[in-house]
Amino acid sequence: MLQLSRSRIISLFCFTLATVISVQSFVTNRTKVVPVITDPVVTAPSNNEVVTVPDESKAAEVAPISIIQESTEKQSTLVIGSGDTIMSVLSSIGMTREQAYLAVEALRKVYNPKALKVGQQLHVVYKNDDKAAGISLISVDFKTSAGSDIALRYKNGEFSAEKFEVKLTIVQRKITGTINSSFYSAALKRGVPARIVKEAISALSYDINWQHDPKSGDAFVIMYEVMEDAEGNVIKAGELKFAAFAPKGNWRKIYAFQTNAGTTGYFNTKGESVVKSLLQTPLDPSRMRITSKFGRRKDPMQNYTKMHKGVDFGAPTGTPVMSAGDGTIIKAGWNGAYGNYILVRHNSEYCTAYAHLSKIHVKPGTKVRQRQLIGAVGSTGRSTGAHLHYEVIHKGVQVNPQLVKQLPTAKLEGKEFAKFQKIKATLDNHAITDPIAQVAAQKLSLAG
Ligand SMILES: [Zn+2]
């Protein structure tokens, strides 16, 4: 009747104080009347056991058994698995769909059930009196991925939910170390989240050849933000602020800096942006073929030659389209012959455009990362079949995307550069007071 997968149940325990006390008091009161009443299977299923339904014969022979069950609160900690929803989890412990629906609706007022993540834990308290009517939920408590506490309660015949916001403090973390085999594994070993390490590697790759440069013993420093709750628990990692790596003792550094345009990027010691080049193929290369290159061509729909200002990638409708670089969405919507169209600005000089889309997943003003999903291939506007028309626009003029190897490094200047230098000085001061002394100290600490 109650199908709970083992993996989902961290623990299923019914020996709560309340239960024990209520059962015991009941037992004490009633033992004289019905001495056979304390069948432990009924009131206390063992740890890894599915909540057990008492077998019919016993239920028949022990008359007041339903009274025992009434006083039996059950608690379990349910872990969200892949494909689970709150609805499916509540149904899995025996709640009727109607009741689970009401619970989810109440929850929705303070929490988006779709935000639930695999591995998240729900602490559920319920009663299990009337098997036919399903379990009656008493409460559900869990922590959101942002650290807030959610409490769902059943009172006076209805569900209500409350959210308790958690105040998070941003704390800067500094991790130093030396590599053994790779920068990536050394940083992971030091507890730096994978996302932060990848970001550091990507930003530092402007100046480091990760295939050849790193040698065992090379030092690194990574500084990033973490969000902590009042008890100092790390709720989530924030942004990478600084990364430095010293192949052959020669420090290469990158600094996070928010430009006047409002975008945060990484800059080297000279204040030059270390932005990666734009993707030449903003969709899965295995799912497309180039059907029309940039340049003069015969118009596919009319009988004269004209300039083709982008590259066409033939791909099935629905193929995901990614942003070619970090940037801000400038346009996202219908644009005449272009059909559904997205325009992304990457810096003061470069934009990219994506046309004939079947779907648009972003809105103007949204900041996007390189390779972030922004839309899907389609055949909207003036198009003869499913394809992506991709343009790279340099200072307002379409250029050949296949020739744009590297975005020119935007260099900070004037007041912006002065502001950058201040931030750089603070980070340097905090991160590497004296690189040589620091490496020496690390070697000492490693030797010790
Ligand atoms: Zn085209």
Short mmCIF file of C-alpha atoms and ligand atoms in Angstrom, two decimals:
data_model
loop_
_atom_site.label_atom_id
_atom_site.label_comp_id
_atom_site.label_asym_id
_atom_site.label_seq_id
_atom_site.Cartn_x
_atom_site.Cartn_y
_atom_site.Cartn_z
CA MET A 1 0.00 0.00 0.00
CA LEU A 2 2.70 2.44 0.91
CA GLN A 3 5.43 2.29 -1.65
CA LEU A 4 8.53 4.08 -0.44
CA SER A 5 11.76 3.44 -2.24
CA ARG A 6 14.60 2.65 0.13
CA SER A 7 16.91 5.22 -1.35
CA ARG A 8 14.38 7.91 -0.74
CA ILE A 9 14.09 7.16 2.91
CA ILE A 10 16.97 8.39 4.98
CA SER A 11 15.20 7.20 8.00
CA LEU A 12 11.74 6.33 8.95
CA PHE A 13 11.31 6.47 12.64
CA CYS A 14 8.26 6.30 14.74
CA PHE A 15 9.73 6.35 18.18
CA THR A 16 9.12 10.02 18.65
CA LEU A 17 8.72 11.10 22.20
CA ALA A 18 5.13 12.04 21.56
CA THR A 19 4.38 8.66 20.08
CA VAL A 20 6.07 6.71 22.79
CA ILE A 21 4.39 8.72 25.50
CA SER A 22 0.96 8.53 23.93
CA VAL A 23 1.24 4.84 23.18
CA GLN A 24 2.60 4.11 26.61
CA SER A 25 -0.06 6.09 28.37
CA PHE A 26 -2.63 4.33 26.32
CA VAL A 27 -1.09 0.99 27.09
CA THR A 28 -0.99 1.76 30.79
CA ASN A 29 -4.60 2.82 30.78
CA ARG A 30 -5.83 -0.02 28.71
CA THR A 31 -3.71 -3.04 29.55
CA LYS A 32 -6.25 -4.28 32.03
CA VAL A 33 -9.01 -4.26 29.45
CA VAL A 34 -7.16 -5.63 26.46
CA PRO A 35 -3.84 -7.16 27.46
CA VAL A 36 -2.74 -8.16 23.93
CA ILE A 37 -2.71 -4.70 22.60
CA THR A 38 0.95 -3.80 22.19
CA ASP A 39 1.88 -5.35 18.93
CA PRO A 40 5.04 -3.44 18.06
CA VAL A 41 4.54 -4.00 14.33
CA VAL A 42 1.49 -1.83 14.39
CA THR A 43 2.89 1.13 16.21
CA ALA A 44 6.57 0.95 15.53
CA PRO A 45 7.81 -0.21 12.15
CA SER A 46 11.49 -0.96 12.11
CA ASN A 47 13.97 1.42 10.60
CA ASN A 48 14.16 0.43 6.97
CA GLU A 49 10.72 -0.98 6.76
CA VAL A 50 7.89 0.42 4.77
CA VAL A 51 5.15 1.73 7.06
CA THR A 52 3.45 -1.53 7.81
CA VAL A 53 -0.22 -2.06 7.56
CA PRO A 54 -1.35 -4.36 10.38
CA ASP A 55 -2.63 -7.59 9.03
CA GLU A 56 -6.38 -8.04 8.97
CA SER A 57 -6.58 -10.92 11.42
CA LYS A 58 -4.79 -8.98 14.14
CA ALA A 59 -6.85 -5.92 13.52
CA ALA A 60 -9.95 -8.01 13.93
CA GLU A 61 -8.85 -9.67 17.12
CA VAL A 62 -7.63 -6.49 18.79
CA ALA A 63 -10.68 -4.32 18.89
CA PRO A 64 -9.43 -0.86 19.97
CA ILE A 65 -6.50 -0.92 17.59
CA SER A 66 -7.67 2.15 15.73
CA ILE A 67 -7.37 4.11 18.94
CA ILE A 68 -3.70 3.18 19.14
CA GLN A 69 -3.15 4.33 15.61
CA GLU A 70 -4.88 7.63 16.21
CA SER A 71 -2.26 8.54 18.71
CA THR A 72 0.55 7.42 16.46
CA GLU A 73 2.42 10.16 14.71
CA LYS A 74 4.93 9.02 12.19
CA GLN A 75 7.94 10.98 11.06
CA SER A 76 10.08 10.46 8.06
CA THR A 77 12.78 12.26 6.19
CA LEU A 78 12.21 12.01 2.47
CA VAL A 79 14.98 12.75 0.03
CA ILE A 80 14.04 14.17 -3.36
CA GLY A 81 15.22 11.89 -6.12
CA SER A 82 15.57 12.59 -9.82
CA GLY A 83 12.14 13.17 -11.38
CA ASP A 84 10.41 13.56 -8.02
CA THR A 85 7.94 16.33 -7.28
CA ILE A 86 6.47 17.28 -3.90
CA MET A 87 3.26 15.78 -5.24
CA SER A 88 4.88 12.43 -6.06
CA VAL A 89 6.73 12.34 -2.75
CA LEU A 90 3.58 13.01 -0.73
CA SER A 91 1.69 10.40 -2.74
CA SER A 92 4.49 7.94 -2.08
CA ILE A 93 3.92 8.05 1.67
CA GLY A 94 0.25 7.32 1.13
CA MET A 95 -1.37 10.72 0.84
CA THR A 96 -4.32 10.82 -1.55
CA ARG A 97 -3.81 12.86 -4.70
CA GLU A 98 -6.58 15.25 -3.66
CA GLN A 99 -4.94 15.95 -0.29
CA ALA A 100 -1.46 16.17 -1.80
CA TYR A 101 -2.79 18.66 -4.34
CA LEU A 102 -4.25 20.86 -1.57
CA ALA A 103 -0.94 20.70 0.31
CA VAL A 104 1.06 21.67 -2.77
CA GLU A 105 -1.35 24.54 -3.53
CA ALA A 106 -0.85 25.91 -0.01
CA LEU A 107 2.90 25.50 -0.36
CA ARG A 108 2.89 27.35 -3.68
CA LYS A 109 1.97 30.59 -1.89
CA VAL A 110 5.43 30.78 -0.33
CA TYR A 111 7.55 28.45 -2.44
CA ASN A 112 7.78 27.42 -6.07
CA PRO A 113 7.58 23.59 -5.96
CA LYS A 114 9.61 23.48 -9.20
CA ALA A 115 12.58 24.91 -7.28
CA LEU A 116 12.92 21.60 -5.45
CA LYS A 117 16.32 20.04 -6.10
CA VAL A 118 17.52 16.44 -6.15
CA GLY A 119 18.94 15.58 -2.73
CA GLN A 120 16.77 18.09 -0.87
CA GLN A 121 15.23 16.64 2.30
CA LEU A 122 11.65 16.96 3.47
CA HIS A 123 10.82 16.25 7.11
CA VAL A 124 7.31 14.91 7.16
CA VAL A 125 5.04 14.18 10.12
CA TYR A 126 1.77 12.39 9.49
CA LYS A 127 -0.82 10.09 10.94
CA ASN A 128 -1.94 6.89 9.44
CA ASP A 129 -5.33 6.13 10.97
CA ASP A 130 -7.72 5.45 8.18
CA LYS A 131 -6.01 3.35 5.56
CA ALA A 132 -8.71 3.87 2.97
CA ALA A 133 -8.53 7.65 3.23
CA GLY A 134 -4.76 7.70 2.98
CA ILE A 135 -2.42 9.26 5.51
CA SER A 136 -3.23 12.56 7.15
CA LEU A 137 -0.39 14.99 6.86
CA ILE A 138 0.49 16.99 9.96
CA SER A 139 3.50 18.94 8.82
CA VAL A 140 6.25 19.22 6.23
CA ASP A 141 9.45 21.14 6.94
CA PHE A 142 12.40 21.75 4.68
CA LYS A 143 15.17 24.15 3.82
CA THR A 144 15.18 25.81 0.42
CA SER A 145 18.38 25.83 -1.59
CA ALA A 146 18.68 29.51 -0.65
CA GLY A 147 18.64 28.53 3.02
CA SER A 148 15.14 29.68 4.01
CA ASP A 149 12.95 27.41 6.14
CA ILE A 150 9.58 26.34 4.78
CA ALA A 151 6.89 25.04 7.13
CA LEU A 152 3.69 23.49 5.86
CA ARG A 153 1.02 22.78 8.49
CA TYR A 154 -2.40 21.14 8.53
CA LYS A 155 -4.68 22.88 11.00
CA ASN A 156 -8.43 23.23 11.34
CA GLY A 157 -9.07 21.37 8.15
CA GLU A 158 -6.72 23.24 5.88
CA PHE A 159 -3.13 23.53 4.82
CA SER A 160 -1.11 26.67 5.30
CA ALA A 161 2.53 27.35 4.60
CA GLU A 162 5.02 29.82 5.97
CA LYS A 163 8.45 30.85 4.85
CA PHE A 164 11.15 31.93 7.28
CA GLU A 165 13.78 33.94 5.50
CA VAL A 166 17.34 33.32 6.50
CA LYS A 167 19.69 36.24 6.68
CA LEU A 168 22.76 35.41 4.68
CA THR A 169 26.08 37.12 5.10
CA ILE A 170 28.56 37.25 2.29
CA VAL A 171 31.96 36.10 3.44
CA GLN A 172 35.09 36.17 1.34
CA ARG A 173 37.05 32.91 1.28
CA LYS A 174 40.68 32.62 0.41
CA ILE A 175 42.12 29.26 -0.53
CA THR A 176 45.80 28.80 -1.20
CA GLY A 177 47.72 25.70 -2.16
CA THR A 178 50.19 24.09 -4.46
CA ILE A 179 49.29 21.67 -7.17
CA ASN A 180 50.31 18.07 -7.36
CA SER A 181 48.90 16.86 -10.63
CA SER A 182 46.40 19.48 -11.72
CA PHE A 183 45.15 22.89 -10.64
CA TYR A 184 41.58 21.60 -10.85
CA SER A 185 42.03 18.63 -8.52
CA ALA A 186 44.25 20.58 -6.10
CA ALA A 187 41.62 23.32 -5.75
CA LEU A 188 38.79 20.79 -5.40
CA LYS A 189 40.77 19.02 -2.66
CA ARG A 190 40.98 22.33 -0.84
CA GLY A 191 37.20 22.55 -0.89
CA VAL A 192 36.71 25.09 -3.65
CA PRO A 193 33.41 24.39 -5.47
CA ALA A 194 33.87 22.96 -8.98
CA ARG A 195 31.99 25.88 -10.58
CA ILE A 196 34.44 28.37 -9.04
CA VAL A 197 37.50 26.35 -10.09
CA LYS A 198 36.23 26.06 -13.65
CA GLU A 199 35.61 29.79 -13.75
CA ALA A 200 39.14 30.46 -12.48
CA ILE A 201 40.66 28.10 -15.06
CA SER A 202 38.65 29.66 -17.85
CA ALA A 203 39.57 33.22 -16.81
CA LEU A 204 43.26 32.39 -16.33
CA SER A 205 43.46 30.60 -19.67
CA TYR A 206 44.02 33.99 -21.37
CA ASP A 207 47.61 33.66 -20.17
CA ILE A 208 48.12 30.04 -19.16
CA ASN A 209 48.38 27.01 -21.36
CA TRP A 210 46.80 24.45 -19.08
CA GLN A 211 48.18 21.59 -21.15
CA HIS A 212 51.81 22.56 -20.70
CA ASP A 213 52.39 25.22 -18.04
CA PRO A 214 51.38 23.59 -14.73
CA LYS A 215 54.09 21.74 -12.85
CA SER A 216 53.90 19.95 -9.54
CA GLY A 217 54.57 22.47 -6.76
CA ASP A 218 53.14 25.51 -8.58
CA ALA A 219 51.21 27.74 -6.18
CA PHE A 220 47.67 29.05 -6.55
CA VAL A 221 45.32 31.41 -4.75
CA ILE A 222 41.55 31.49 -5.22
CA MET A 223 39.26 34.00 -3.55
CA TYR A 224 35.51 33.68 -3.80
CA GLU A 225 32.40 34.63 -1.89
CA VAL A 226 30.24 32.29 0.14
CA MET A 227 26.83 32.99 1.66
CA GLU A 228 26.63 31.93 5.28
CA ASP A 229 23.65 31.75 7.60
CA ALA A 230 23.69 32.97 11.20
CA GLU A 231 25.36 29.76 12.41
CA GLY A 232 28.14 30.04 9.87
CA ASN A 233 26.84 27.25 7.64
CA VAL A 234 27.72 27.80 4.01
CA ILE A 235 24.42 28.00 2.15
CA LYS A 236 25.90 28.56 -1.29
CA ALA A 237 28.97 29.75 -3.08
CA GLY A 238 28.89 33.21 -4.60
CA GLU A 239 31.18 34.64 -7.23
CA LEU A 240 34.86 34.16 -7.97
CA LYS A 241 36.65 37.38 -6.99
CA PHE A 242 40.29 36.62 -7.65
CA ALA A 243 42.43 33.80 -8.98
CA ALA A 244 46.17 33.53 -9.31
CA PHE A 245 48.44 30.76 -10.48
CA ALA A 246 52.21 30.77 -10.52
CA PRO A 247 53.79 28.46 -13.08
CA LYS A 248 57.57 28.62 -12.44
CA GLY A 249 56.89 31.09 -9.63
CA ASN A 250 55.56 33.67 -12.08
CA TRP A 251 52.14 34.86 -10.90
CA ARG A 252 49.30 35.27 -13.41
CA LYS A 253 46.27 36.89 -11.86
CA ILE A 254 42.71 37.74 -12.74
CA TYR A 255 40.39 40.10 -10.85
CA ALA A 256 36.60 40.26 -10.94
CA PHE A 257 35.48 43.78 -11.73
CA GLN A 258 32.12 45.34 -12.49
CA THR A 259 32.41 47.75 -15.39
CA ASN A 260 30.48 51.00 -15.73
CA ALA A 261 28.21 49.14 -18.18
CA GLY A 262 27.15 46.98 -15.21
CA THR A 263 28.63 43.69 -16.40
CA THR A 264 31.11 41.83 -14.23
CA GLY A 265 34.08 40.41 -16.00
CA TYR A 266 37.62 39.26 -15.27
CA PHE A 267 40.57 41.50 -15.92
CA ASN A 268 44.32 40.94 -15.85
CA THR A 269 46.79 43.11 -13.91
CA LYS A 270 46.85 45.63 -16.79
CA GLY A 271 43.09 46.09 -16.63
CA GLU A 272 42.51 44.14 -19.84
CA SER A 273 39.40 42.02 -20.12
CA VAL A 274 40.10 38.29 -20.37
CA VAL A 275 36.79 37.54 -22.11
CA LYS A 276 36.80 34.33 -24.07
CA SER A 277 36.29 34.44 -27.81
CA LEU A 278 32.76 34.14 -29.14
CA LEU A 279 31.55 30.68 -30.06
CA GLN A 280 31.72 30.15 -33.79
CA THR A 281 28.96 27.56 -33.54
CA PRO A 282 26.26 28.53 -31.04
CA LEU A 283 24.60 25.12 -31.13
CA ASP A 284 25.62 21.51 -30.63
CA PRO A 285 28.09 20.94 -33.52
CA SER A 286 27.01 17.30 -33.80
CA ARG A 287 23.42 18.34 -34.56
CA MET A 288 24.00 20.82 -37.36
CA ARG A 289 25.67 21.45 -40.68
CA ILE A 290 26.54 24.81 -42.21
CA THR A 291 24.04 25.35 -45.02
CA SER A 292 25.06 28.85 -46.03
CA LYS A 293 28.21 30.77 -45.30
CA PHE A 294 28.78 34.48 -44.79
CA GLY A 295 29.14 36.49 -48.01
CA ARG A 296 27.55 37.15 -51.37
CA ARG A 297 25.18 34.42 -52.52
CA LYS A 298 22.18 33.78 -54.65
CA ASP A 299 19.10 34.61 -52.65
CA PRO A 300 17.31 31.35 -51.95
CA MET A 301 13.89 32.93 -52.39
CA GLN A 302 14.46 35.55 -55.10
CA ASN A 303 16.48 35.39 -58.26
CA TYR A 304 19.39 37.74 -57.58
CA THR A 305 22.57 37.68 -55.55
CA LYS A 306 22.81 39.55 -52.30
CA MET A 307 25.01 39.68 -49.26
CA HIS A 308 24.37 36.96 -46.69
CA LYS A 309 25.20 38.69 -43.44
CA GLY A 310 25.50 35.64 -41.23
CA VAL A 311 26.09 31.92 -41.19
CA ASP A 312 23.20 29.46 -41.55
CA PHE A 313 23.28 26.28 -39.53
CA GLY A 314 20.80 23.65 -40.65
CA ALA A 315 19.48 21.80 -37.60
CA PRO A 316 16.18 20.20 -36.54
CA THR A 317 13.50 22.48 -35.10
CA GLY A 318 13.94 22.62 -31.33
CA THR A 319 17.74 22.22 -31.35
CA PRO A 320 19.02 24.31 -28.40
CA VAL A 321 20.68 27.61 -29.29
CA MET A 322 23.36 28.95 -26.92
CA SER A 323 24.67 32.43 -26.37
CA ALA A 324 28.02 32.75 -28.15
CA GLY A 325 29.49 34.67 -25.24
CA ASP A 326 28.76 36.38 -21.93
CA GLY A 327 26.54 39.38 -22.43
CA THR A 328 23.19 41.11 -22.07
CA ILE A 329 20.03 40.41 -24.09
CA ILE A 330 19.16 43.53 -26.09
CA LYS A 331 16.26 42.18 -28.17
CA ALA A 332 14.20 39.05 -27.79
CA GLY A 333 11.08 38.81 -29.92
CA TRP A 334 9.64 39.08 -33.42
CA ASN A 335 11.80 40.94 -35.90
CA GLY A 336 10.19 40.85 -39.39
CA ALA A 337 12.05 38.66 -41.88
CA TYR A 338 14.30 37.42 -39.04
CA GLY A 339 11.25 35.85 -37.37
CA ASN A 340 11.84 35.17 -33.69
CA TYR A 341 15.10 36.94 -33.01
CA ILE A 342 17.58 37.44 -30.17
CA LEU A 343 20.28 40.09 -30.05
CA VAL A 344 23.01 39.79 -27.41
CA ARG A 345 25.49 42.55 -26.59
CA HIS A 346 28.87 41.18 -25.44
CA ASN A 347 30.79 44.43 -24.96
CA SER A 348 30.87 47.94 -26.34
CA GLU A 349 31.89 46.63 -29.77
CA TYR A 350 30.43 43.18 -30.31
CA CYS A 351 26.90 41.80 -30.55
CA THR A 352 25.59 38.48 -31.83
CA ALA A 353 22.17 37.77 -33.35
CA TYR A 354 20.12 34.58 -33.65
CA ALA A 355 17.21 34.42 -36.12
CA HIS A 356 14.28 32.21 -37.24
CA LEU A 357 13.97 30.70 -33.76
CA SER A 358 11.05 28.49 -32.77
CA LYS A 359 11.47 29.40 -29.11
CA ILE A 360 12.95 32.26 -27.11
CA HIS A 361 13.99 31.55 -23.51
CA VAL A 362 15.28 35.00 -22.51
CA LYS A 363 13.98 38.53 -22.05
CA PRO A 364 15.59 41.86 -22.90
CA GLY A 365 17.85 42.97 -20.07
CA THR A 366 18.73 39.43 -18.96
CA LYS A 367 22.44 38.75 -18.44
CA VAL A 368 23.62 35.56 -20.06
CA ARG A 369 26.74 33.44 -19.87
CA GLN A 370 28.59 31.86 -22.76
CA ARG A 371 26.85 28.59 -23.73
CA GLN A 372 23.71 29.50 -21.82
CA LEU A 373 20.55 28.20 -23.52
CA ILE A 374 18.70 31.19 -25.02
CA GLY A 375 16.37 29.73 -27.66
CA ALA A 376 15.64 26.92 -30.08
CA VAL A 377 16.14 26.46 -33.82
CA GLY A 378 13.04 27.08 -35.95
CA SER A 379 11.88 28.42 -39.29
CA THR A 380 10.06 31.61 -38.36
CA GLY A 381 10.18 34.76 -40.50
CA ARG A 382 11.57 34.58 -44.05
CA SER A 383 12.94 31.07 -43.96
CA THR A 384 12.68 28.01 -46.16
CA GLY A 385 13.39 25.39 -43.52
CA ALA A 386 14.58 24.83 -39.97
CA HIS A 387 17.92 26.57 -39.50
CA LEU A 388 19.69 29.09 -37.29
CA HIS A 389 20.81 32.31 -38.94
CA TYR A 390 23.72 33.55 -36.80
CA GLU A 391 25.33 36.97 -37.05
CA VAL A 392 28.32 38.54 -35.37
CA ILE A 393 27.95 42.33 -35.38
CA HIS A 394 31.01 44.51 -34.88
CA LYS A 395 30.23 48.18 -34.23
CA GLY A 396 26.87 47.79 -35.93
CA VAL A 397 28.20 45.93 -39.00
CA GLN A 398 27.81 42.20 -39.63
CA VAL A 399 31.15 40.44 -39.93
CA ASN A 400 32.06 36.86 -40.80
CA PRO A 401 31.58 34.83 -37.58
CA GLN A 402 34.09 32.27 -38.80
CA LEU A 403 36.80 34.90 -38.86
CA VAL A 404 36.21 36.25 -35.36
CA LYS A 405 38.82 34.25 -33.49
CA GLN A 406 39.19 36.36 -30.38
CA LEU A 407 37.27 39.28 -29.02
CA PRO A 408 39.70 42.18 -28.83
CA THR A 409 40.55 42.78 -25.20
CA ALA A 410 38.59 45.67 -23.88
CA LYS A 411 40.95 47.72 -21.75
CA LEU A 412 39.77 49.73 -18.77
CA GLU A 413 40.66 53.37 -19.04
CA GLY A 414 40.45 56.65 -17.16
CA LYS A 415 38.27 56.70 -14.03
CA GLU A 416 37.18 53.12 -14.61
CA PHE A 417 40.80 51.97 -14.63
CA ALA A 418 41.49 53.98 -11.46
CA LYS A 419 38.53 52.27 -9.78
CA PHE A 420 39.82 48.90 -10.97
CA GLN A 421 43.28 49.61 -9.57
CA LYS A 422 41.80 50.30 -6.14
CA ILE A 423 39.93 47.01 -6.13
CA LYS A 424 42.98 45.24 -7.50
CA ALA A 425 45.17 46.67 -4.72
CA THR A 426 42.75 45.47 -2.04
CA LEU A 427 42.56 42.00 -3.55
CA ASP A 428 46.32 41.80 -4.02
CA ASN A 429 46.88 42.92 -0.49
CA HIS A 430 44.56 40.31 0.86
CA ALA A 431 45.47 37.51 -1.51
CA ILE A 432 49.18 37.68 -2.05
CA THR A 433 50.97 39.97 0.34
CA ASP A 434 54.32 38.63 -0.68
CA PRO A 435 54.09 35.92 -3.29
CA ILE A 436 57.59 34.57 -2.72
CA ALA A 437 57.20 34.49 1.05
CA GLN A 438 53.81 32.90 0.62
CA VAL A 439 55.08 30.13 -1.64
CA ALA A 440 57.96 29.59 0.76
CA ALA A 441 55.52 29.42 3.65
CA GLN A 442 53.39 26.92 1.76
CA LYS A 443 56.40 24.77 1.02
CA LEU A 444 57.33 24.92 4.67
CA SER A 445 53.83 24.02 5.79
CA LEU A 446 53.74 21.18 3.29
CA ALA A 447 57.16 19.99 4.41
CA GLY A 448 56.07 20.28 8.02
ZN ZN B 1 20.91 33.23 -43.00
#
